[in-house]
Amino acid sequence: MADGAVDIHKNARDEAWAIPLDQLDISLAERFQNNTFWPFFERLRAEEPVHWCAESEHGPYWSVTKYADIMTVDTNHGVFSSEGGITIANEREDFKLPMFIAMDPPKHDAQRKVVSPIVSPHNLAKLESVIRERANQIFDALPVGETFDWVDTVSIELTTQMLATLFDFPWEDRRKLTRWSDVATATPESGIIESEEAGQAELMECAAYFTDLWNQRVNSEPGNDLISMMAHADATRNMEPMEYLGNLILLIVGGNDTTRNSITGGLLALNENPDQYQKLRDHPSLIPSMVPEIIRWQTPLTHMRRTALADFELRGKTIRKGDKVLMWYVSGNRDEEAIDNPNAFIIDRPRPRQHLSFGFGIHRCVGNRLAEMQLRIVWEELLKRWRRIEVVGEPKRVLSNFVKGYEHLPVRIVG
Ligand code: HEM
């Protein structure tokens, strides 16, 4: 760092350990964008792992920051409900989007069952060759030796193609999916949308586009894509238009942002840990254990939120009925009591699947195996081609307290 420059990481560390705990609002999006949120979670885990924030932009909320406590909340859907929203942000009364991730049983279970076959072992096996072929087409076109943006050229393109395949979506229009995914989680401050209203208008275009596809699929034989599955199943065939849109957004964001940011995060992690990159080159057989380590290290969704249906004691604190409870996966994944040396990126960790990034309980990620497969294929194919892909500038991170990801990552392929 140049003399006189402000070290934002040191300042954040000082602030994190000095701020009175009753004034700490861990949810500030700027801290996620500039990657200075880590010491604040460190402090909470050490001093007040179940923490009440009385005032925030999103109202009062509890933060649960230790691995074991997050498991307690995530696996108790009888007390911790998903109805009413699964992120810290409050639902907009005038733009409600029901989706099964934000429902409790029995409706949640019935709708989840409809789309689950998309990731059956049989379907995954079929998808593997498609993903591999498309990944190679993308890699064929990369400008070796030149600087380019890994996020747009590789991560977004790959996951968008995957999503278009899952929906059997018109290929030439597939970047609409990327846009709708970004819009669905954007706030006006992010610069992605101009206003809430403009964002909603775009999502209504998404609804109209997908309604055409629904009408085509419902009048055809049942197919193997997500729209056809929903159009032909009892639990979903009579959804209201906003519920259809809600479930689409769930599948678009679920399948897109998360995997995209893991593809980018993995490359960044390997560059920040050259010994691990070397180990990977020496032992490509480590890819299957590296993939869950990437997903832990990245934690693409920082948190999930629940609402308490009854009073509940957790580490001596009383969570009251009606309270908003945030399970900070990003913190639980760095909990030294659950994971050895949690801040280190270690591609041959024992038990690499021991992480919270996919959640637990009845809402555990539907697409986890698909996401892992995609990452595995990416690294298998990249290692065959090039010795190293070098990160040549600072990543630009997303302004969000929910999606932990990247807007840009400049890289250069070293042949
Ligand atoms: C690395 C990639 C991914 C990560 C980190 C991730 C993370 C998550 C998390 C944290 C949850 C909520 C878990 C809970 O509340 O306990 C979830 C649910 C979900 N994910 Fe993923 N996801 C990823 C990839 C995918 C993919 C590729 C798909 C689509 C095919 C997908 C579809 C879903 C769906 C539909 C749900 C809702 C499940 C339910 O409510 O029952 N996800 N995911």
Tab-separated table of C-alpha atoms and ligand atoms in Angstrom:
chain	number	residue	atom	x	y	z
A	1	MET	CA	0.000	0.000	0.000
A	2	ALA	CA	1.303	3.475	-0.861
A	3	ASP	CA	2.356	5.762	2.011
A	4	GLY	CA	-0.531	7.904	3.168
A	5	ALA	CA	-3.184	5.703	1.602
A	6	VAL	CA	-6.035	4.725	3.864
A	7	ASP	CA	-6.018	1.062	4.827
A	8	ILE	CA	-9.741	0.357	4.828
A	9	HIS	CA	-9.215	-3.130	6.179
A	10	LYS	CA	-7.282	-1.905	9.205
A	11	ASN	CA	-9.851	0.837	9.797
A	12	ALA	CA	-12.646	-1.728	9.602
A	13	ARG	CA	-10.863	-3.986	12.093
A	14	ASP	CA	-10.427	-1.079	14.514
A	15	GLU	CA	-14.048	-0.053	14.117
A	16	ALA	CA	-15.319	-3.622	14.460
A	17	TRP	CA	-13.671	-4.095	17.843
A	18	ALA	CA	-14.451	-0.580	19.128
A	19	ILE	CA	-18.103	-0.117	18.250
A	20	PRO	CA	-20.554	-0.703	21.121
A	21	LEU	CA	-22.298	-3.969	20.267
A	22	ASP	CA	-25.750	-2.494	20.672
A	23	GLN	CA	-24.916	-0.095	17.839
A	24	LEU	CA	-23.581	-2.680	15.431
A	25	ASP	CA	-25.603	-3.163	12.249
A	26	ILE	CA	-23.856	-5.984	10.436
A	27	SER	CA	-26.094	-5.689	7.376
A	28	LEU	CA	-24.581	-2.578	5.743
A	29	ALA	CA	-24.205	-3.411	2.055
A	30	GLU	CA	-21.143	-1.160	1.577
A	31	ARG	CA	-19.104	-3.373	3.893
A	32	PHE	CA	-19.859	-6.343	1.674
A	33	GLN	CA	-18.969	-4.368	-1.415
A	34	ASN	CA	-15.577	-3.325	-0.046
A	35	ASN	CA	-14.987	-6.672	1.685
A	36	THR	CA	-14.527	-5.132	5.132
A	37	PHE	CA	-17.319	-7.013	6.886
A	38	TRP	CA	-15.156	-9.915	8.171
A	39	PRO	CA	-13.907	-8.474	11.500
A	40	PHE	CA	-17.437	-7.465	12.469
A	41	PHE	CA	-18.528	-11.106	12.278
A	42	GLU	CA	-15.360	-12.159	14.103
A	43	ARG	CA	-16.334	-9.893	16.964
A	44	LEU	CA	-19.914	-11.136	17.043
A	45	ARG	CA	-18.841	-14.786	17.062
A	46	ALA	CA	-16.439	-14.048	19.905
A	47	GLU	CA	-18.569	-11.764	22.042
A	48	GLU	CA	-22.251	-11.998	21.136
A	49	PRO	CA	-22.964	-14.815	18.705
A	50	VAL	CA	-26.711	-14.271	18.917
A	51	HIS	CA	-26.984	-10.529	18.481
A	52	TRP	CA	-29.907	-8.111	18.435
A	53	CYS	CA	-29.734	-5.074	16.176
A	54	ALA	CA	-32.504	-2.736	17.287
A	55	GLU	CA	-32.327	-0.321	14.379
A	56	SER	CA	-31.480	-0.799	10.732
A	57	GLU	CA	-32.735	0.185	7.323
A	58	HIS	CA	-34.715	-3.062	7.414
A	59	GLY	CA	-35.997	-2.781	10.965
A	60	PRO	CA	-34.799	-4.730	14.008
A	61	TYR	CA	-33.313	-8.191	13.546
A	62	TRP	CA	-31.339	-10.967	15.223
A	63	SER	CA	-28.020	-12.160	13.811
A	64	VAL	CA	-27.048	-15.783	14.345
A	65	THR	CA	-23.374	-16.125	13.500
A	66	LYS	CA	-22.057	-19.496	14.799
A	67	TYR	CA	-22.197	-22.681	12.738
A	68	ALA	CA	-24.029	-24.788	15.344
A	69	ASP	CA	-26.642	-22.113	16.062
A	70	ILE	CA	-27.324	-21.615	12.369
A	71	MET	CA	-27.974	-25.362	12.094
A	72	THR	CA	-30.371	-25.134	15.051
A	73	VAL	CA	-32.395	-22.410	13.348
A	74	ASP	CA	-32.233	-23.797	9.808
A	75	THR	CA	-33.442	-27.257	10.830
A	76	ASN	CA	-36.338	-26.005	12.981
A	77	HIS	CA	-38.891	-24.832	10.434
A	78	GLY	CA	-41.664	-25.330	12.998
A	79	VAL	CA	-40.392	-22.310	14.936
A	80	PHE	CA	-38.444	-20.457	12.259
A	81	SER	CA	-40.758	-19.751	9.358
A	82	SER	CA	-39.831	-18.794	5.802
A	83	GLU	CA	-43.200	-17.139	5.133
A	84	GLY	CA	-42.833	-13.397	4.820
A	85	GLY	CA	-39.398	-13.404	3.243
A	86	ILE	CA	-36.006	-15.106	3.277
A	87	THR	CA	-33.760	-12.054	3.096
A	88	ILE	CA	-33.306	-9.189	5.508
A	89	ALA	CA	-35.250	-6.852	3.214
A	90	ASN	CA	-38.957	-6.576	3.923
A	91	GLU	CA	-41.366	-7.679	1.243
A	92	ARG	CA	-42.986	-4.850	-0.647
A	93	GLU	CA	-46.688	-4.839	0.109
A	94	ASP	CA	-47.494	-3.663	-3.429
A	95	PHE	CA	-45.259	-6.200	-5.203
A	96	LYS	CA	-45.518	-9.548	-3.463
A	97	LEU	CA	-43.845	-12.467	-5.140
A	98	PRO	CA	-44.787	-15.787	-3.540
A	99	MET	CA	-42.147	-18.465	-4.166
A	100	PHE	CA	-41.639	-21.823	-2.545
A	101	ILE	CA	-38.372	-20.890	-0.832
A	102	ALA	CA	-40.474	-18.388	1.125
A	103	MET	CA	-43.234	-20.841	2.079
A	104	ASP	CA	-43.667	-23.359	4.877
A	105	PRO	CA	-45.017	-26.903	4.583
A	106	PRO	CA	-47.208	-28.272	3.188
A	107	LYS	CA	-47.238	-25.935	0.172
A	108	HIS	CA	-43.456	-25.606	0.125
A	109	ASP	CA	-42.948	-29.365	0.038
A	110	ALA	CA	-45.455	-29.918	-2.754
A	111	GLN	CA	-43.968	-27.238	-5.033
A	112	ARG	CA	-40.359	-28.213	-4.313
A	113	LYS	CA	-41.183	-31.775	-5.339
A	114	VAL	CA	-42.345	-30.554	-8.743
A	115	VAL	CA	-38.989	-29.114	-9.806
A	116	SER	CA	-36.676	-31.515	-7.945
A	117	PRO	CA	-36.447	-34.030	-10.839
A	118	ILE	CA	-34.409	-31.435	-12.769
A	119	VAL	CA	-31.453	-32.516	-10.628
A	120	SER	CA	-32.120	-36.256	-10.515
A	121	PRO	CA	-28.961	-38.320	-11.035
A	122	HIS	CA	-30.307	-39.325	-14.445
A	123	ASN	CA	-30.838	-35.721	-15.548
A	124	LEU	CA	-27.492	-34.600	-14.136
A	125	ALA	CA	-25.760	-37.289	-16.143
A	126	LYS	CA	-27.478	-35.996	-19.289
A	127	LEU	CA	-26.576	-32.392	-18.480
A	128	GLU	CA	-22.911	-33.178	-17.878
A	129	SER	CA	-21.982	-33.597	-21.528
A	130	VAL	CA	-23.996	-30.512	-22.544
A	131	ILE	CA	-22.265	-28.356	-19.936
A	132	ARG	CA	-18.842	-29.682	-20.898
A	133	GLU	CA	-19.375	-28.991	-24.570
A	134	ARG	CA	-20.621	-25.457	-23.923
A	135	ALA	CA	-17.837	-24.704	-21.489
A	136	ASN	CA	-15.341	-25.693	-24.155
A	137	GLN	CA	-17.002	-23.462	-26.729
A	138	ILE	CA	-16.650	-20.532	-24.350
A	139	PHE	CA	-13.020	-21.401	-23.597
A	140	ASP	CA	-12.206	-21.783	-27.328
A	141	ALA	CA	-13.107	-18.133	-27.818
A	142	LEU	CA	-11.074	-16.667	-24.933
A	143	PRO	CA	-8.335	-14.185	-25.914
A	144	VAL	CA	-5.176	-15.863	-24.603
A	145	GLY	CA	-2.562	-13.323	-23.425
A	146	GLU	CA	-5.003	-10.403	-23.311
A	147	THR	CA	-6.780	-8.904	-20.311
A	148	PHE	CA	-10.519	-9.573	-20.188
A	149	ASP	CA	-13.362	-9.669	-17.661
A	150	TRP	CA	-13.757	-13.196	-16.298
A	151	VAL	CA	-17.184	-12.425	-14.817
A	152	ASP	CA	-18.946	-11.478	-18.019
A	153	THR	CA	-17.027	-13.618	-20.480
A	154	VAL	CA	-16.945	-16.858	-18.537
A	155	SER	CA	-18.952	-16.968	-15.293
A	156	ILE	CA	-22.073	-15.197	-16.538
A	157	GLU	CA	-22.045	-16.811	-19.945
A	158	LEU	CA	-21.675	-20.332	-18.570
A	159	THR	CA	-24.363	-20.055	-15.928
A	160	THR	CA	-26.730	-18.243	-18.263
A	161	GLN	CA	-26.369	-21.027	-20.803
A	162	MET	CA	-27.052	-23.550	-18.059
A	163	LEU	CA	-30.179	-21.715	-17.005
A	164	ALA	CA	-31.426	-21.441	-20.581
A	165	THR	CA	-31.005	-25.206	-20.829
A	166	LEU	CA	-32.948	-25.857	-17.603
A	167	PHE	CA	-35.873	-23.724	-18.830
A	168	ASP	CA	-35.509	-24.773	-22.475
A	169	PHE	CA	-35.427	-21.003	-23.034
A	170	PRO	CA	-34.957	-19.440	-26.509
A	171	TRP	CA	-31.188	-19.516	-26.935
A	172	GLU	CA	-30.696	-16.169	-28.650
A	173	ASP	CA	-32.596	-14.385	-25.859
A	174	ARG	CA	-30.707	-16.034	-23.014
A	175	ARG	CA	-29.036	-12.831	-21.777
A	176	LYS	CA	-32.507	-11.664	-20.767
A	177	LEU	CA	-32.210	-14.258	-18.005
A	178	THR	CA	-28.977	-12.665	-16.801
A	179	ARG	CA	-30.615	-9.272	-16.736
A	180	TRP	CA	-33.718	-10.485	-14.890
A	181	SER	CA	-31.518	-12.252	-12.374
A	182	ASP	CA	-29.572	-9.047	-11.699
A	183	VAL	CA	-32.722	-6.928	-11.544
A	184	ALA	CA	-34.449	-9.299	-9.126
A	185	THR	CA	-31.834	-8.771	-6.407
A	186	ALA	CA	-30.866	-5.170	-7.231
A	187	THR	CA	-31.591	-2.055	-5.219
A	188	PRO	CA	-31.608	1.408	-6.852
A	189	GLU	CA	-28.289	2.200	-5.081
A	190	SER	CA	-26.612	-0.653	-6.969
A	191	GLY	CA	-26.863	1.237	-10.260
A	192	ILE	CA	-28.422	-1.818	-11.930
A	193	ILE	CA	-31.926	-0.353	-11.869
A	194	GLU	CA	-33.000	3.279	-11.761
A	195	SER	CA	-35.812	2.827	-9.266
A	196	GLU	CA	-37.875	0.095	-7.595
A	197	GLU	CA	-40.633	0.816	-10.102
A	198	ALA	CA	-38.310	0.436	-13.085
A	199	GLY	CA	-37.100	-2.886	-11.672
A	200	GLN	CA	-40.654	-4.101	-11.199
A	201	ALA	CA	-41.546	-3.103	-14.748
A	202	GLU	CA	-38.677	-5.245	-16.036
A	203	LEU	CA	-39.806	-8.178	-13.934
A	204	MET	CA	-43.278	-7.860	-15.431
A	205	GLU	CA	-41.647	-8.183	-18.866
A	206	CYS	CA	-40.050	-11.355	-17.559
A	207	ALA	CA	-43.509	-12.571	-16.481
A	208	ALA	CA	-44.992	-11.835	-19.900
A	209	TYR	CA	-42.163	-13.601	-21.722
A	210	PHE	CA	-42.453	-16.688	-19.532
A	211	THR	CA	-46.250	-16.709	-19.821
A	212	ASP	CA	-45.865	-17.226	-23.569
A	213	LEU	CA	-43.523	-20.125	-22.880
A	214	TRP	CA	-45.968	-21.576	-20.339
A	215	ASN	CA	-48.800	-21.426	-22.842
A	216	GLN	CA	-46.709	-23.304	-25.389
A	217	ARG	CA	-45.609	-25.968	-22.894
A	218	VAL	CA	-48.977	-26.515	-21.217
A	219	ASN	CA	-50.454	-27.421	-24.590
A	220	SER	CA	-47.634	-29.838	-25.416
A	221	GLU	CA	-46.624	-33.204	-24.018
A	222	PRO	CA	-44.903	-32.957	-20.584
A	223	GLY	CA	-41.223	-32.190	-21.143
A	224	ASN	CA	-38.071	-32.275	-19.109
A	225	ASP	CA	-37.639	-28.539	-18.508
A	226	LEU	CA	-38.637	-26.489	-15.459
A	227	ILE	CA	-41.519	-24.655	-17.160
A	228	SER	CA	-43.070	-27.842	-18.464
A	229	MET	CA	-42.655	-29.505	-15.056
A	230	MET	CA	-44.572	-26.665	-13.394
A	231	ALA	CA	-47.215	-26.459	-16.143
A	232	HIS	CA	-48.088	-30.148	-15.835
A	233	ALA	CA	-47.985	-30.736	-12.061
A	234	ASP	CA	-50.984	-30.519	-9.725
A	235	ALA	CA	-49.123	-28.419	-7.128
A	236	THR	CA	-48.143	-25.713	-9.617
A	237	ARG	CA	-50.461	-25.767	-12.646
A	238	ASN	CA	-52.912	-23.289	-11.102
A	239	MET	CA	-50.449	-20.749	-9.736
A	240	GLU	CA	-51.485	-17.088	-9.766
A	241	PRO	CA	-49.391	-15.007	-12.216
A	242	MET	CA	-47.331	-13.417	-9.409
A	243	GLU	CA	-46.630	-16.820	-7.899
A	244	TYR	CA	-45.415	-18.089	-11.267
A	245	LEU	CA	-43.168	-15.029	-11.513
A	246	GLY	CA	-41.981	-15.563	-7.922
A	247	ASN	CA	-40.989	-19.166	-8.554
A	248	LEU	CA	-39.289	-18.174	-11.802
A	249	ILE	CA	-37.250	-15.552	-9.982
A	250	LEU	CA	-36.316	-18.158	-7.396
A	251	LEU	CA	-35.070	-20.531	-10.061
A	252	ILE	CA	-33.356	-17.799	-12.084
A	253	VAL	CA	-31.508	-16.271	-9.132
A	254	GLY	CA	-30.951	-19.629	-7.461
A	255	GLY	CA	-29.388	-21.112	-10.547
A	256	ASN	CA	-27.529	-18.076	-11.771
A	257	ASP	CA	-25.954	-15.619	-9.335
A	258	THR	CA	-24.776	-18.255	-6.916
A	259	THR	CA	-22.963	-20.496	-9.366
A	260	ARG	CA	-21.657	-17.504	-11.297
A	261	ASN	CA	-20.037	-16.078	-8.190
A	262	SER	CA	-18.565	-19.435	-7.242
A	263	ILE	CA	-16.917	-19.712	-10.646
A	264	THR	CA	-15.395	-16.267	-10.184
A	265	GLY	CA	-14.637	-16.766	-6.485
A	266	GLY	CA	-12.765	-19.989	-7.168
A	267	LEU	CA	-10.414	-18.316	-9.595
A	268	LEU	CA	-9.810	-15.479	-7.159
A	269	ALA	CA	-9.173	-17.886	-4.273
A	270	LEU	CA	-6.598	-19.824	-6.324
A	271	ASN	CA	-4.839	-16.608	-7.281
A	272	GLU	CA	-4.747	-15.411	-3.690
A	273	ASN	CA	-3.330	-18.809	-2.684
A	274	PRO	CA	-0.694	-19.695	-5.288
A	275	ASP	CA	0.438	-22.744	-3.298
A	276	GLN	CA	-3.066	-24.172	-3.672
A	277	TYR	CA	-3.098	-23.370	-7.403
A	278	GLN	CA	0.185	-25.239	-7.734
A	279	LYS	CA	-1.191	-28.165	-5.734
A	280	LEU	CA	-4.185	-28.265	-8.064
A	281	ARG	CA	-1.987	-28.296	-11.161
A	282	ASP	CA	0.089	-31.097	-9.653
A	283	HIS	CA	-2.983	-33.079	-8.595
A	284	PRO	CA	-6.049	-32.423	-10.775
A	285	SER	CA	-7.702	-35.333	-8.956
A	286	LEU	CA	-8.288	-32.821	-6.126
A	287	ILE	CA	-10.951	-30.981	-8.150
A	288	PRO	CA	-13.898	-32.814	-6.505
A	289	SER	CA	-12.713	-31.786	-3.055
A	290	MET	CA	-11.733	-28.279	-4.170
A	291	VAL	CA	-15.243	-27.557	-5.465
A	292	PRO	CA	-17.028	-27.605	-2.070
A	293	GLU	CA	-14.091	-25.677	-0.605
A	294	ILE	CA	-14.660	-22.962	-3.201
A	295	ILE	CA	-18.352	-22.879	-2.333
A	296	ARG	CA	-17.557	-22.593	1.393
A	297	TRP	CA	-14.867	-19.964	0.832
A	298	GLN	CA	-17.126	-17.905	-1.410
A	299	THR	CA	-20.468	-18.404	0.392
A	300	PRO	CA	-22.441	-16.894	-2.505
A	301	LEU	CA	-25.479	-16.080	-0.354
A	302	THR	CA	-24.461	-14.333	2.857
A	303	HIS	CA	-27.603	-15.172	4.782
A	304	MET	CA	-31.109	-16.556	4.862
A	305	ARG	CA	-33.742	-15.049	7.084
A	306	ARG	CA	-36.539	-16.594	9.104
A	307	THR	CA	-39.386	-15.202	11.225
A	308	ALA	CA	-39.965	-16.706	14.681
A	309	LEU	CA	-43.399	-18.268	15.156
A	310	ALA	CA	-42.859	-18.697	18.904
A	311	ASP	CA	-40.465	-17.507	21.612
A	312	PHE	CA	-37.186	-19.440	21.459
A	313	GLU	CA	-34.095	-19.523	23.685
A	314	LEU	CA	-30.768	-19.503	21.864
A	315	ARG	CA	-27.492	-19.117	23.769
A	316	GLY	CA	-29.277	-17.445	26.644
A	317	LYS	CA	-31.088	-14.907	24.453
A	318	THR	CA	-34.840	-14.941	24.011
A	319	ILE	CA	-35.935	-14.595	20.436
A	320	ARG	CA	-39.524	-13.378	20.537
A	321	LYS	CA	-42.413	-14.521	18.398
A	322	GLY	CA	-42.519	-12.317	15.302
A	323	ASP	CA	-38.799	-11.408	15.392
A	324	LYS	CA	-36.714	-11.440	12.241
A	325	VAL	CA	-33.783	-13.876	12.485
A	326	LEU	CA	-30.803	-13.861	10.123
A	327	MET	CA	-28.650	-16.950	9.721
A	328	TRP	CA	-25.329	-15.589	8.513
A	329	TYR	CA	-23.896	-18.496	6.533
A	330	VAL	CA	-20.920	-16.336	5.606
A	331	SER	CA	-19.994	-16.165	9.286
A	332	GLY	CA	-20.814	-19.783	10.176
A	333	ASN	CA	-18.504	-20.883	7.371
A	334	ARG	CA	-15.628	-19.098	9.143
A	335	ASP	CA	-16.460	-20.394	12.622
A	336	GLU	CA	-13.260	-21.786	14.103
A	337	GLU	CA	-15.250	-24.017	16.465
A	338	ALA	CA	-16.758	-25.896	13.530
A	339	ILE	CA	-14.078	-25.713	10.831
A	340	ASP	CA	-10.317	-25.974	11.307
A	341	ASN	CA	-8.376	-22.986	10.070
A	342	PRO	CA	-11.556	-21.573	8.506
A	343	ASN	CA	-10.046	-18.486	6.889
A	344	ALA	CA	-7.625	-20.564	4.844
A	345	PHE	CA	-8.490	-21.834	1.386
A	346	ILE	CA	-7.353	-25.475	1.379
A	347	ILE	CA	-8.277	-27.556	-1.657
A	348	ASP	CA	-7.647	-30.887	0.050
A	349	ARG	CA	-9.409	-30.203	3.316
A	350	PRO	CA	-10.748	-33.224	5.174
A	351	ARG	CA	-14.586	-33.161	5.035
A	352	PRO	CA	-14.837	-30.258	2.553
A	353	ARG	CA	-18.615	-30.640	2.319
A	354	GLN	CA	-18.973	-29.484	5.893
A	355	HIS	CA	-20.176	-25.971	5.131
A	356	LEU	CA	-23.371	-23.937	5.303
A	357	SER	CA	-23.438	-22.372	1.846
A	358	PHE	CA	-26.353	-24.542	0.675
A	359	GLY	CA	-28.300	-24.205	3.919
A	360	PHE	CA	-29.838	-27.118	5.810
A	361	GLY	CA	-33.255	-28.539	6.579
A	362	ILE	CA	-36.270	-28.580	4.311
A	363	HIS	CA	-35.069	-25.631	2.210
A	364	ARG	CA	-31.569	-26.999	1.570
A	365	CYS	CA	-30.556	-25.976	-1.925
A	366	VAL	CA	-32.244	-27.996	-4.670
A	367	GLY	CA	-29.451	-27.284	-7.137
A	368	ASN	CA	-26.396	-28.122	-5.006
A	369	ARG	CA	-25.249	-31.118	-7.040
A	370	LEU	CA	-25.793	-29.252	-10.276
A	371	ALA	CA	-23.748	-26.306	-9.058
A	372	GLU	CA	-20.950	-28.611	-7.931
A	373	MET	CA	-20.987	-30.432	-11.235
A	374	GLN	CA	-20.711	-27.186	-13.162
A	375	LEU	CA	-17.719	-26.057	-11.127
A	376	ARG	CA	-16.065	-29.448	-11.460
A	377	ILE	CA	-16.417	-29.367	-15.255
A	378	VAL	CA	-15.088	-25.809	-15.471
A	379	TRP	CA	-11.911	-26.756	-13.597
A	380	GLU	CA	-11.433	-30.065	-15.375
A	381	GLU	CA	-11.522	-28.331	-18.732
A	382	LEU	CA	-9.473	-25.278	-17.698
A	383	LEU	CA	-6.665	-27.403	-16.288
A	384	LYS	CA	-6.422	-29.365	-19.526
A	385	ARG	CA	-5.861	-26.169	-21.473
A	386	TRP	CA	-3.818	-23.611	-19.586
A	387	ARG	CA	-1.180	-23.517	-16.891
A	388	ARG	CA	-2.565	-20.462	-15.195
A	389	ILE	CA	-5.239	-17.807	-15.342
A	390	GLU	CA	-3.886	-14.766	-13.637
A	391	VAL	CA	-5.982	-12.173	-11.836
A	392	VAL	CA	-4.479	-8.859	-12.970
A	393	GLY	CA	-6.541	-6.296	-11.032
A	394	GLU	CA	-8.824	-5.800	-8.072
A	395	PRO	CA	-12.218	-7.522	-8.191
A	396	LYS	CA	-15.239	-5.230	-8.193
A	397	ARG	CA	-17.730	-6.637	-5.727
A	398	VAL	CA	-21.517	-6.416	-5.709
A	399	LEU	CA	-23.236	-3.851	-3.479
A	400	SER	CA	-25.497	-6.238	-1.596
A	401	ASN	CA	-25.836	-7.731	1.861
A	402	PHE	CA	-27.401	-10.860	0.364
A	403	VAL	CA	-25.624	-11.840	-2.868
A	404	LYS	CA	-21.902	-12.079	-2.176
A	405	GLY	CA	-20.388	-11.748	-5.574
A	406	TYR	CA	-18.454	-9.927	-8.237
A	407	GLU	CA	-19.287	-7.509	-11.007
A	408	HIS	CA	-15.867	-7.645	-12.664
A	409	LEU	CA	-12.631	-9.582	-12.343
A	410	PRO	CA	-9.851	-8.671	-14.795
A	411	VAL	CA	-7.752	-11.698	-15.759
A	412	ARG	CA	-5.163	-12.862	-18.288
A	413	ILE	CA	-4.563	-16.384	-19.478
A	414	VAL	CA	-0.945	-17.446	-19.251
A	415	GLY	CA	-0.693	-20.188	-21.863
B	1	HEM	C1	-23.084	-22.552	-5.503
B	1	HEM	C2	-24.305	-22.470	-5.908
B	1	HEM	C3	-25.513	-22.349	-5.019
B	1	HEM	C4	-25.611	-21.902	-3.724
B	1	HEM	C5	-24.498	-21.417	-2.806
B	1	HEM	C6	-27.011	-21.985	-3.343
B	1	HEM	C7	-27.502	-21.623	-2.086
B	1	HEM	C8	-28.799	-21.851	-1.666
B	1	HEM	C9	-29.288	-21.583	-0.332
B	1	HEM	C10	-28.477	-20.986	0.806
B	1	HEM	C11	-30.598	-21.947	-0.277
B	1	HEM	C12	-31.534	-21.847	0.931
B	1	HEM	C13	-31.207	-22.909	1.933
B	1	HEM	C14	-31.952	-22.808	3.245
B	1	HEM	O1	-32.805	-21.933	3.422
B	1	HEM	O2	-31.679	-23.647	4.132
B	1	HEM	C15	-30.941	-22.422	-1.600
B	1	HEM	C16	-32.185	-22.854	-1.961
B	1	HEM	C17	-32.532	-23.119	-3.270
B	1	HEM	N1	-31.686	-23.214	-4.356
B	1	HEM	FE1	-29.692	-22.951	-4.366
B	1	HEM	N2	-27.726	-22.453	-4.406
B	1	HEM	C18	-26.850	-22.686	-5.456
B	1	HEM	C19	-27.176	-23.191	-6.700
B	1	HEM	C20	-28.454	-23.470	-7.126
B	1	HEM	C21	-28.806	-23.920	-8.442
B	1	HEM	C22	-27.836	-24.214	-9.573
B	1	HEM	C23	-30.172	-24.007	-8.464
B	1	HEM	C24	-31.099	-24.357	-9.586
B	1	HEM	C25	-31.189	-25.342	-10.258
B	1	HEM	C26	-30.664	-23.655	-7.147
B	1	HEM	C27	-31.992	-23.649	-6.761
B	1	HEM	C28	-32.441	-23.482	-5.465
B	1	HEM	C29	-33.851	-23.589	-5.082
B	1	HEM	C30	-35.009	-23.878	-6.002
B	1	HEM	C31	-33.896	-23.372	-3.692
B	1	HEM	C32	-35.134	-23.370	-2.789
B	1	HEM	C33	-35.239	-24.677	-2.027
B	1	HEM	C34	-36.376	-24.745	-1.050
B	1	HEM	O3	-36.897	-23.738	-0.585
B	1	HEM	O4	-36.805	-25.874	-0.750
B	1	HEM	N3	-29.592	-23.322	-6.374
B	1	HEM	N4	-29.825	-22.371	-2.414
